[in-house]
């Protein structure tokens, strides 16, 4: 497993090793031993799996606030996505800055999105499946969102459908970053 920091140092890019042979390949996609060895002391308690039929489906930008804030370990197991994390910690020197990473069934890469960061993705193919681990349980009362197309963040989502991405009503009505609550504070580099 190769573990690298992204341009947002707390957001990590993980690339599991694939053992190829005449049949195909094998890969350990998660190992608590590898995570502990890398100093990543997160207890994962919930696995999520979403399916998005249409290319250009955008889910995000989401977070869960305390006491149910979630770290997420995201991978794409069918098709491809552009996965995005945004620093949402008040007082962070990188507040509002974003990073994107192409995750696909083909590249097998994963993105670790810590608590305090907004998470979202747009699908780059039809029939996309995304699977991700969370470090706390779903808590709808703590669920929050920020506008995916907030010019104050300026995420480059790549080529979107002419009529705009496929969005949930929740995401259509999300606030701009400047109007959103500040549930997280920067506590220095982890
Ligand atoms: C997130 C979640 C949802 N649900 C139920 C609630 C709704 O009835 C249905 C769809 O939920 P939602 O529209 O919030 O799903 P997404 O738009 O994919 O939201 C997720 O997408 C972004 C990318 C994230 O990072 C979060 O994990 C999460 O916010 O699943 C559950 O039962 N458990 C859960 O953990």
PDB file of C-alpha atoms and ligand atoms in Angstrom:
ATOM      1  CA  UNK A   1       0.000   0.000   0.000  1.00  0.00           C
ATOM      2  CA  UNK A   2       1.496   3.346  -1.057  1.00  0.00           C
ATOM      3  CA  UNK A   3       0.251   6.207   1.159  1.00  0.00           C
ATOM      4  CA  UNK A   4       0.926   9.754  -0.035  1.00  0.00           C
ATOM      5  CA  UNK A   5      -0.143  13.212   1.136  1.00  0.00           C
ATOM      6  CA  UNK A   6      -2.189  15.250  -1.347  1.00  0.00           C
ATOM      7  CA  UNK A   7      -1.753  18.992  -1.774  1.00  0.00           C
ATOM      8  CA  UNK A   8      -3.949  19.265   1.350  1.00  0.00           C
ATOM      9  CA  UNK A   9      -1.520  17.453   3.690  1.00  0.00           C
ATOM     10  CA  UNK A  10      -4.192  15.802   5.870  1.00  0.00           C
ATOM     11  CA  UNK A  11      -5.985  14.345   2.816  1.00  0.00           C
ATOM     12  CA  UNK A  12      -4.179  11.133   1.837  1.00  0.00           C
ATOM     13  CA  UNK A  13      -4.007   9.161  -1.411  1.00  0.00           C
ATOM     14  CA  UNK A  14      -3.722   5.399  -0.933  1.00  0.00           C
ATOM     15  CA  UNK A  15      -2.697   3.038  -3.716  1.00  0.00           C
ATOM     16  CA  UNK A  16      -3.052  -0.635  -2.804  1.00  0.00           C
ATOM     17  CA  UNK A  17      -0.643  -3.096  -4.415  1.00  0.00           C
ATOM     18  CA  UNK A  18      -2.118  -5.421  -7.062  1.00  0.00           C
ATOM     19  CA  UNK A  19      -0.657  -8.911  -7.554  1.00  0.00           C
ATOM     20  CA  UNK A  20      -1.231  -9.827 -11.193  1.00  0.00           C
ATOM     21  CA  UNK A  21      -1.212 -13.294 -12.680  1.00  0.00           C
ATOM     22  CA  UNK A  22      -2.685 -15.120 -15.659  1.00  0.00           C
ATOM     23  CA  UNK A  23      -6.159 -15.017 -14.015  1.00  0.00           C
ATOM     24  CA  UNK A  24      -6.134 -11.252 -13.307  1.00  0.00           C
ATOM     25  CA  UNK A  25      -5.045  -9.670 -10.015  1.00  0.00           C
ATOM     26  CA  UNK A  26      -5.429  -9.709  -6.227  1.00  0.00           C
ATOM     27  CA  UNK A  27      -5.233  -6.738  -3.876  1.00  0.00           C
ATOM     28  CA  UNK A  28      -5.587  -6.129  -0.154  1.00  0.00           C
ATOM     29  CA  UNK A  29      -7.805  -3.026  -0.295  1.00  0.00           C
ATOM     30  CA  UNK A  30      -7.876  -2.437   3.488  1.00  0.00           C
ATOM     31  CA  UNK A  31      -5.605  -3.552   6.313  1.00  0.00           C
ATOM     32  CA  UNK A  32      -5.902  -2.255   9.886  1.00  0.00           C
ATOM     33  CA  UNK A  33      -2.261  -3.332  10.332  1.00  0.00           C
ATOM     34  CA  UNK A  34      -1.095  -1.186   7.392  1.00  0.00           C
ATOM     35  CA  UNK A  35      -3.128   1.792   8.615  1.00  0.00           C
ATOM     36  CA  UNK A  36      -1.734   1.484  12.156  1.00  0.00           C
ATOM     37  CA  UNK A  37       1.781   1.128  10.731  1.00  0.00           C
ATOM     38  CA  UNK A  38       1.244   4.402   8.847  1.00  0.00           C
ATOM     39  CA  UNK A  39       0.118   6.085  12.066  1.00  0.00           C
ATOM     40  CA  UNK A  40      -3.487   6.327  10.902  1.00  0.00           C
ATOM     41  CA  UNK A  41      -5.357   5.549  14.120  1.00  0.00           C
ATOM     42  CA  UNK A  42      -8.944   5.637  12.846  1.00  0.00           C
ATOM     43  CA  UNK A  43     -11.614   3.116  13.879  1.00  0.00           C
ATOM     44  CA  UNK A  44     -13.879   2.472  10.889  1.00  0.00           C
ATOM     45  CA  UNK A  45     -17.415   1.579  11.937  1.00  0.00           C
ATOM     46  CA  UNK A  46     -19.591   1.854   8.829  1.00  0.00           C
ATOM     47  CA  UNK A  47     -19.171   0.880   5.172  1.00  0.00           C
ATOM     48  CA  UNK A  48     -21.192   2.793   2.565  1.00  0.00           C
ATOM     49  CA  UNK A  49     -21.899   1.849  -1.030  1.00  0.00           C
ATOM     50  CA  UNK A  50     -23.583   4.133  -3.557  1.00  0.00           C
ATOM     51  CA  UNK A  51     -24.581   3.568  -7.186  1.00  0.00           C
ATOM     52  CA  UNK A  52     -24.972   6.433  -9.662  1.00  0.00           C
ATOM     53  CA  UNK A  53     -26.492   5.489 -13.021  1.00  0.00           C
ATOM     54  CA  UNK A  54     -25.840   8.659 -15.016  1.00  0.00           C
ATOM     55  CA  UNK A  55     -22.412  10.105 -15.897  1.00  0.00           C
ATOM     56  CA  UNK A  56     -22.211  13.590 -14.415  1.00  0.00           C
ATOM     57  CA  UNK A  57     -23.969  12.709 -11.138  1.00  0.00           C
ATOM     58  CA  UNK A  58     -22.546  14.893  -8.378  1.00  0.00           C
ATOM     59  CA  UNK A  59     -22.910  14.046  -4.703  1.00  0.00           C
ATOM     60  CA  UNK A  60     -21.618  16.725  -2.299  1.00  0.00           C
ATOM     61  CA  UNK A  61     -20.233  18.727  -0.717  1.00  0.00           C
ATOM     62  CA  UNK A  62     -21.121  16.947   2.512  1.00  0.00           C
ATOM     63  CA  UNK A  63     -20.036  16.630   6.131  1.00  0.00           C
ATOM     64  CA  UNK A  64     -21.365  15.384   9.467  1.00  0.00           C
ATOM     65  CA  UNK A  65     -20.755  17.711  12.421  1.00  0.00           C
ATOM     66  CA  UNK A  66     -19.750  16.690  15.962  1.00  0.00           C
ATOM     67  CA  UNK A  67     -20.475  14.557  17.881  1.00  0.00           C
ATOM     68  CA  UNK A  68     -20.748  12.374  14.763  1.00  0.00           C
ATOM     69  CA  UNK A  69     -18.071  13.841  12.499  1.00  0.00           C
ATOM     70  CA  UNK A  70     -16.766  11.286  10.029  1.00  0.00           C
ATOM     71  CA  UNK A  71     -13.413  10.443   8.522  1.00  0.00           C
ATOM     72  CA  UNK A  72     -13.968   8.730   5.140  1.00  0.00           C
ATOM     73  CA  UNK A  73     -11.879   6.274   3.140  1.00  0.00           C
ATOM     74  CA  UNK A  74     -13.270   6.382  -0.396  1.00  0.00           C
ATOM     75  CA  UNK A  75     -12.777   4.113  -3.400  1.00  0.00           C
ATOM     76  CA  UNK A  76     -14.511   3.607  -6.724  1.00  0.00           C
ATOM     77  CA  UNK A  77     -15.185  -0.048  -7.568  1.00  0.00           C
ATOM     78  CA  UNK A  78     -17.025   0.428 -10.894  1.00  0.00           C
ATOM     79  CA  UNK A  79     -16.367   3.193 -13.421  1.00  0.00           C
ATOM     80  CA  UNK A  80     -14.580   6.354 -12.341  1.00  0.00           C
ATOM     81  CA  UNK A  81     -15.135   9.495 -10.248  1.00  0.00           C
ATOM     82  CA  UNK A  82     -13.418  12.769  -9.543  1.00  0.00           C
ATOM     83  CA  UNK A  83     -13.277  12.751  -5.746  1.00  0.00           C
ATOM     84  CA  UNK A  84     -12.970  16.121  -3.973  1.00  0.00           C
ATOM     85  CA  UNK A  85     -12.103  17.229  -0.442  1.00  0.00           C
ATOM     86  CA  UNK A  86     -12.300  20.819   0.857  1.00  0.00           C
ATOM     87  CA  UNK A  87     -10.696  22.150   4.062  1.00  0.00           C
ATOM     88  CA  UNK A  88     -13.690  23.233   6.173  1.00  0.00           C
ATOM     89  CA  UNK A  89     -11.823  23.937   9.447  1.00  0.00           C
ATOM     90  CA  UNK A  90     -12.232  27.491  10.697  1.00  0.00           C
ATOM     91  CA  UNK A  91      -8.820  29.022  11.278  1.00  0.00           C
ATOM     92  CA  UNK A  92      -7.025  26.633   8.913  1.00  0.00           C
ATOM     93  CA  UNK A  93      -4.364  28.272   6.731  1.00  0.00           C
ATOM     94  CA  UNK A  94      -5.927  26.250   3.907  1.00  0.00           C
ATOM     95  CA  UNK A  95      -9.589  26.961   4.750  1.00  0.00           C
ATOM     96  CA  UNK A  96     -11.724  26.662   1.609  1.00  0.00           C
ATOM     97  CA  UNK A  97      -8.906  25.097  -0.408  1.00  0.00           C
ATOM     98  CA  UNK A  98      -9.724  21.919  -2.325  1.00  0.00           C
ATOM     99  CA  UNK A  99      -8.007  18.875  -3.791  1.00  0.00           C
ATOM    100  CA  UNK A 100      -9.329  16.408  -6.370  1.00  0.00           C
ATOM    101  CA  UNK A 101      -8.239  12.894  -7.228  1.00  0.00           C
ATOM    102  CA  UNK A 102      -9.467  10.569  -9.986  1.00  0.00           C
ATOM    103  CA  UNK A 103     -10.533   7.303  -8.358  1.00  0.00           C
ATOM    104  CA  UNK A 104     -11.490   4.387 -10.577  1.00  0.00           C
ATOM    105  CA  UNK A 105     -12.003   0.633 -10.592  1.00  0.00           C
ATOM    106  CA  UNK A 106      -9.020   0.584 -12.937  1.00  0.00           C
ATOM    107  CA  UNK A 107      -6.544   2.590 -10.799  1.00  0.00           C
ATOM    108  CA  UNK A 108      -7.779   1.181  -7.472  1.00  0.00           C
ATOM    109  CA  UNK A 109      -6.770   4.360  -5.649  1.00  0.00           C
ATOM    110  CA  UNK A 110      -8.446   5.562  -2.448  1.00  0.00           C
ATOM    111  CA  UNK A 111      -8.807   8.984  -0.827  1.00  0.00           C
ATOM    112  CA  UNK A 112      -8.754   9.479   2.946  1.00  0.00           C
ATOM    113  CA  UNK A 113     -10.926  12.505   3.764  1.00  0.00           C
ATOM    114  CA  UNK A 114     -10.532  13.416   7.456  1.00  0.00           C
ATOM    115  CA  UNK A 115     -13.107  14.961   9.781  1.00  0.00           C
ATOM    116  CA  UNK A 116     -13.268  18.709   9.147  1.00  0.00           C
ATOM    117  CA  UNK A 117     -13.175  18.329   5.380  1.00  0.00           C
ATOM    118  CA  UNK A 118     -16.115  18.539   2.968  1.00  0.00           C
ATOM    119  CA  UNK A 119     -16.434  15.548   0.636  1.00  0.00           C
ATOM    120  CA  UNK A 120     -18.016  15.190  -2.773  1.00  0.00           C
ATOM    121  CA  UNK A 121     -17.563  13.475  -6.106  1.00  0.00           C
ATOM    122  CA  UNK A 122     -18.775  13.632  -9.678  1.00  0.00           C
ATOM    123  CA  UNK A 123     -19.112  10.489 -11.783  1.00  0.00           C
ATOM    124  CA  UNK A 124     -16.984  10.268 -14.923  1.00  0.00           C
ATOM    125  CA  UNK A 125     -18.806   7.285 -16.415  1.00  0.00           C
ATOM    126  CA  UNK A 126     -22.268   5.673 -16.298  1.00  0.00           C
ATOM    127  CA  UNK A 127     -23.120   3.030 -13.654  1.00  0.00           C
ATOM    128  CA  UNK A 128     -20.577   4.111 -11.048  1.00  0.00           C
ATOM    129  CA  UNK A 129     -20.222   2.362  -7.708  1.00  0.00           C
ATOM    130  CA  UNK A 130     -18.453   4.100  -4.829  1.00  0.00           C
ATOM    131  CA  UNK A 131     -17.662   2.306  -1.579  1.00  0.00           C
ATOM    132  CA  UNK A 132     -16.301   4.063   1.474  1.00  0.00           C
ATOM    133  CA  UNK A 133     -15.540   3.499   5.126  1.00  0.00           C
ATOM    134  CA  UNK A 134     -16.721   5.964   7.775  1.00  0.00           C
ATOM    135  CA  UNK A 135     -15.377   6.489  11.296  1.00  0.00           C
ATOM    136  CA  UNK A 136     -18.801   7.304  12.753  1.00  0.00           C
ATOM    137  CA  UNK A 137     -22.354   6.225  12.107  1.00  0.00           C
ATOM    138  CA  UNK A 138     -24.877   8.052   9.943  1.00  0.00           C
ATOM    139  CA  UNK A 139     -26.426  10.863  11.965  1.00  0.00           C
ATOM    140  CA  UNK A 140     -28.962  12.805   9.869  1.00  0.00           C
ATOM    141  CA  UNK A 141     -29.292  15.492  12.575  1.00  0.00           C
ATOM    142  CA  UNK A 142     -25.571  16.219  12.106  1.00  0.00           C
ATOM    143  CA  UNK A 143     -25.692  16.076   8.279  1.00  0.00           C
ATOM    144  CA  UNK A 144     -24.591  19.236   6.478  1.00  0.00           C
ATOM    145  CA  UNK A 145     -23.748  20.427   2.959  1.00  0.00           C
ATOM    146  CA  UNK A 146     -22.073  23.299   1.092  1.00  0.00           C
ATOM    147  CA  UNK A 147     -22.755  24.290  -2.532  1.00  0.00           C
ATOM    148  CA  UNK A 148     -20.755  22.185  -5.015  1.00  0.00           C
ATOM    149  CA  UNK A 149     -20.345  25.159  -7.388  1.00  0.00           C
ATOM    150  CA  UNK A 150     -19.510  27.823  -4.792  1.00  0.00           C
ATOM    151  CA  UNK A 151     -17.318  30.366  -6.610  1.00  0.00           C
ATOM    152  CA  UNK A 152     -15.718  31.066  -3.249  1.00  0.00           C
ATOM    153  CA  UNK A 153     -14.213  27.559  -3.407  1.00  0.00           C
ATOM    154  CA  UNK A 154     -13.874  27.300  -7.192  1.00  0.00           C
ATOM    155  CA  UNK A 155     -13.665  23.532  -7.644  1.00  0.00           C
ATOM    156  CA  UNK A 156     -12.757  22.418 -11.163  1.00  0.00           C
ATOM    157  CA  UNK A 157     -15.157  19.476 -11.670  1.00  0.00           C
ATOM    158  CA  UNK A 158     -14.008  18.934 -15.270  1.00  0.00           C
ATOM    159  CA  UNK A 159     -16.522  18.453 -18.098  1.00  0.00           C
ATOM    160  CA  UNK A 160     -20.068  18.447 -16.682  1.00  0.00           C
ATOM    161  CA  UNK A 161     -23.309  17.731 -18.605  1.00  0.00           C
ATOM    162  CA  UNK A 162     -24.595  20.742 -20.595  1.00  0.00           C
ATOM    163  CA  UNK A 163     -27.623  21.092 -18.304  1.00  0.00           C
ATOM    164  CA  UNK A 164     -25.489  20.752 -15.203  1.00  0.00           C
ATOM    165  CA  UNK A 165     -24.803  17.716 -13.010  1.00  0.00           C
ATOM    166  CA  UNK A 166     -27.438  15.347 -11.649  1.00  0.00           C
ATOM    167  CA  UNK A 167     -28.013  16.560  -8.055  1.00  0.00           C
ATOM    168  CA  UNK A 168     -30.192  15.662  -5.086  1.00  0.00           C
ATOM    169  CA  UNK A 169     -32.624  18.319  -3.843  1.00  0.00           C
ATOM    170  CA  UNK A 170     -30.450  18.605  -0.729  1.00  0.00           C
ATOM    171  CA  UNK A 171     -27.417  19.468  -2.829  1.00  0.00           C
ATOM    172  CA  UNK A 172     -29.366  21.893  -5.010  1.00  0.00           C
ATOM    173  CA  UNK A 173     -30.282  23.881  -1.898  1.00  0.00           C
ATOM    174  CA  UNK A 174     -26.953  23.793  -0.067  1.00  0.00           C
ATOM    175  CA  UNK A 175     -25.560  27.099   1.288  1.00  0.00           C
ATOM    176  CA  UNK A 176     -22.434  28.857   0.051  1.00  0.00           C
ATOM    177  CA  UNK A 177     -19.336  28.398   2.193  1.00  0.00           C
ATOM    178  CA  UNK A 178     -19.586  31.975   3.479  1.00  0.00           C
ATOM    179  CA  UNK A 179     -23.131  31.286   4.723  1.00  0.00           C
ATOM    180  CA  UNK A 180     -22.475  27.811   6.117  1.00  0.00           C
ATOM    181  CA  UNK A 181     -21.982  27.058   9.834  1.00  0.00           C
ATOM    182  CA  UNK A 182     -18.445  26.531  11.123  1.00  0.00           C
ATOM    183  CA  UNK A 183     -18.647  23.198  12.955  1.00  0.00           C
ATOM    184  CA  UNK A 184     -14.897  22.477  12.761  1.00  0.00           C
ATOM    185  CA  UNK A 185     -11.833  24.328  14.038  1.00  0.00           C
ATOM    186  CA  UNK A 186      -8.229  23.915  12.872  1.00  0.00           C
ATOM    187  CA  UNK A 187      -6.109  22.311  15.600  1.00  0.00           C
ATOM    188  CA  UNK A 188      -2.758  22.322  13.819  1.00  0.00           C
ATOM    189  CA  UNK A 189      -1.306  19.636  11.572  1.00  0.00           C
ATOM    190  CA  UNK A 190      -2.339  16.141  12.620  1.00  0.00           C
TER     191      UNK A 190
HETATM  192  C1  LIG B   1     -25.057   8.980   3.892  1.00  0.00           C
HETATM  193  C2  LIG B   1     -26.131   8.021   4.310  1.00  0.00           C
HETATM  194  C3  LIG B   1     -27.392   8.061   3.745  1.00  0.00           C
HETATM  195  N1  LIG B   1     -28.352   7.176   4.147  1.00  0.00           N
HETATM  196  C4  LIG B   1     -29.658   7.249   3.486  1.00  0.00           C
HETATM  197  C5  LIG B   1     -30.364   8.581   3.639  1.00  0.00           C
HETATM  198  C6  LIG B   1     -31.120   8.753   2.354  1.00  0.00           C
HETATM  199  O1  LIG B   1     -32.400   8.167   2.465  1.00  0.00           O
HETATM  200  C7  LIG B   1     -30.292   7.971   1.328  1.00  0.00           C
HETATM  201  C8  LIG B   1     -29.439   8.847   0.422  1.00  0.00           C
HETATM  202  O2  LIG B   1     -28.694   9.712   1.268  1.00  0.00           O
HETATM  203  P1  LIG B   1     -27.942  10.949   0.667  1.00  0.00           P
HETATM  204  O3  LIG B   1     -28.783  11.606  -0.381  1.00  0.00           O
HETATM  205  O4  LIG B   1     -27.406  11.771   1.821  1.00  0.00           O
HETATM  206  O5  LIG B   1     -26.715  10.222  -0.072  1.00  0.00           O
HETATM  207  P2  LIG B   1     -25.476  10.956  -0.758  1.00  0.00           P
HETATM  208  O6  LIG B   1     -25.905  12.190  -1.490  1.00  0.00           O
HETATM  209  O7  LIG B   1     -24.739   9.912  -1.492  1.00  0.00           O
HETATM  210  O8  LIG B   1     -24.612  11.457   0.484  1.00  0.00           O
HETATM  211  C9  LIG B   1     -23.315  10.956   0.747  1.00  0.00           C
HETATM  212  O9  LIG B   1     -22.491  11.461  -0.257  1.00  0.00           O
HETATM  213  C10 LIG B   1     -21.320  12.147   0.084  1.00  0.00           C
HETATM  214  C11 LIG B   1     -20.358  12.029  -1.066  1.00  0.00           C
HETATM  215  C12 LIG B   1     -20.706  11.783   1.374  1.00  0.00           C
HETATM  216  O10 LIG B   1     -19.509  11.922   1.583  1.00  0.00           O
HETATM  217  C13 LIG B   1     -21.575  11.332   2.475  1.00  0.00           C
HETATM  218  O11 LIG B   1     -21.213  10.032   2.913  1.00  0.00           O
HETATM  219  C14 LIG B   1     -23.005  11.334   2.175  1.00  0.00           C
HETATM  220  O12 LIG B   1     -23.467  12.635   2.445  1.00  0.00           O
HETATM  221  O13 LIG B   1     -29.447   7.089   2.087  1.00  0.00           O
HETATM  222  C15 LIG B   1     -28.129   6.227   5.125  1.00  0.00           C
HETATM  223  O14 LIG B   1     -29.024   5.445   5.494  1.00  0.00           O
HETATM  224  N2  LIG B   1     -26.888   6.180   5.709  1.00  0.00           N
HETATM  225  C16 LIG B   1     -25.871   7.043   5.337  1.00  0.00           C
HETATM  226  O15 LIG B   1     -24.754   6.943   5.897  1.00  0.00           O
END
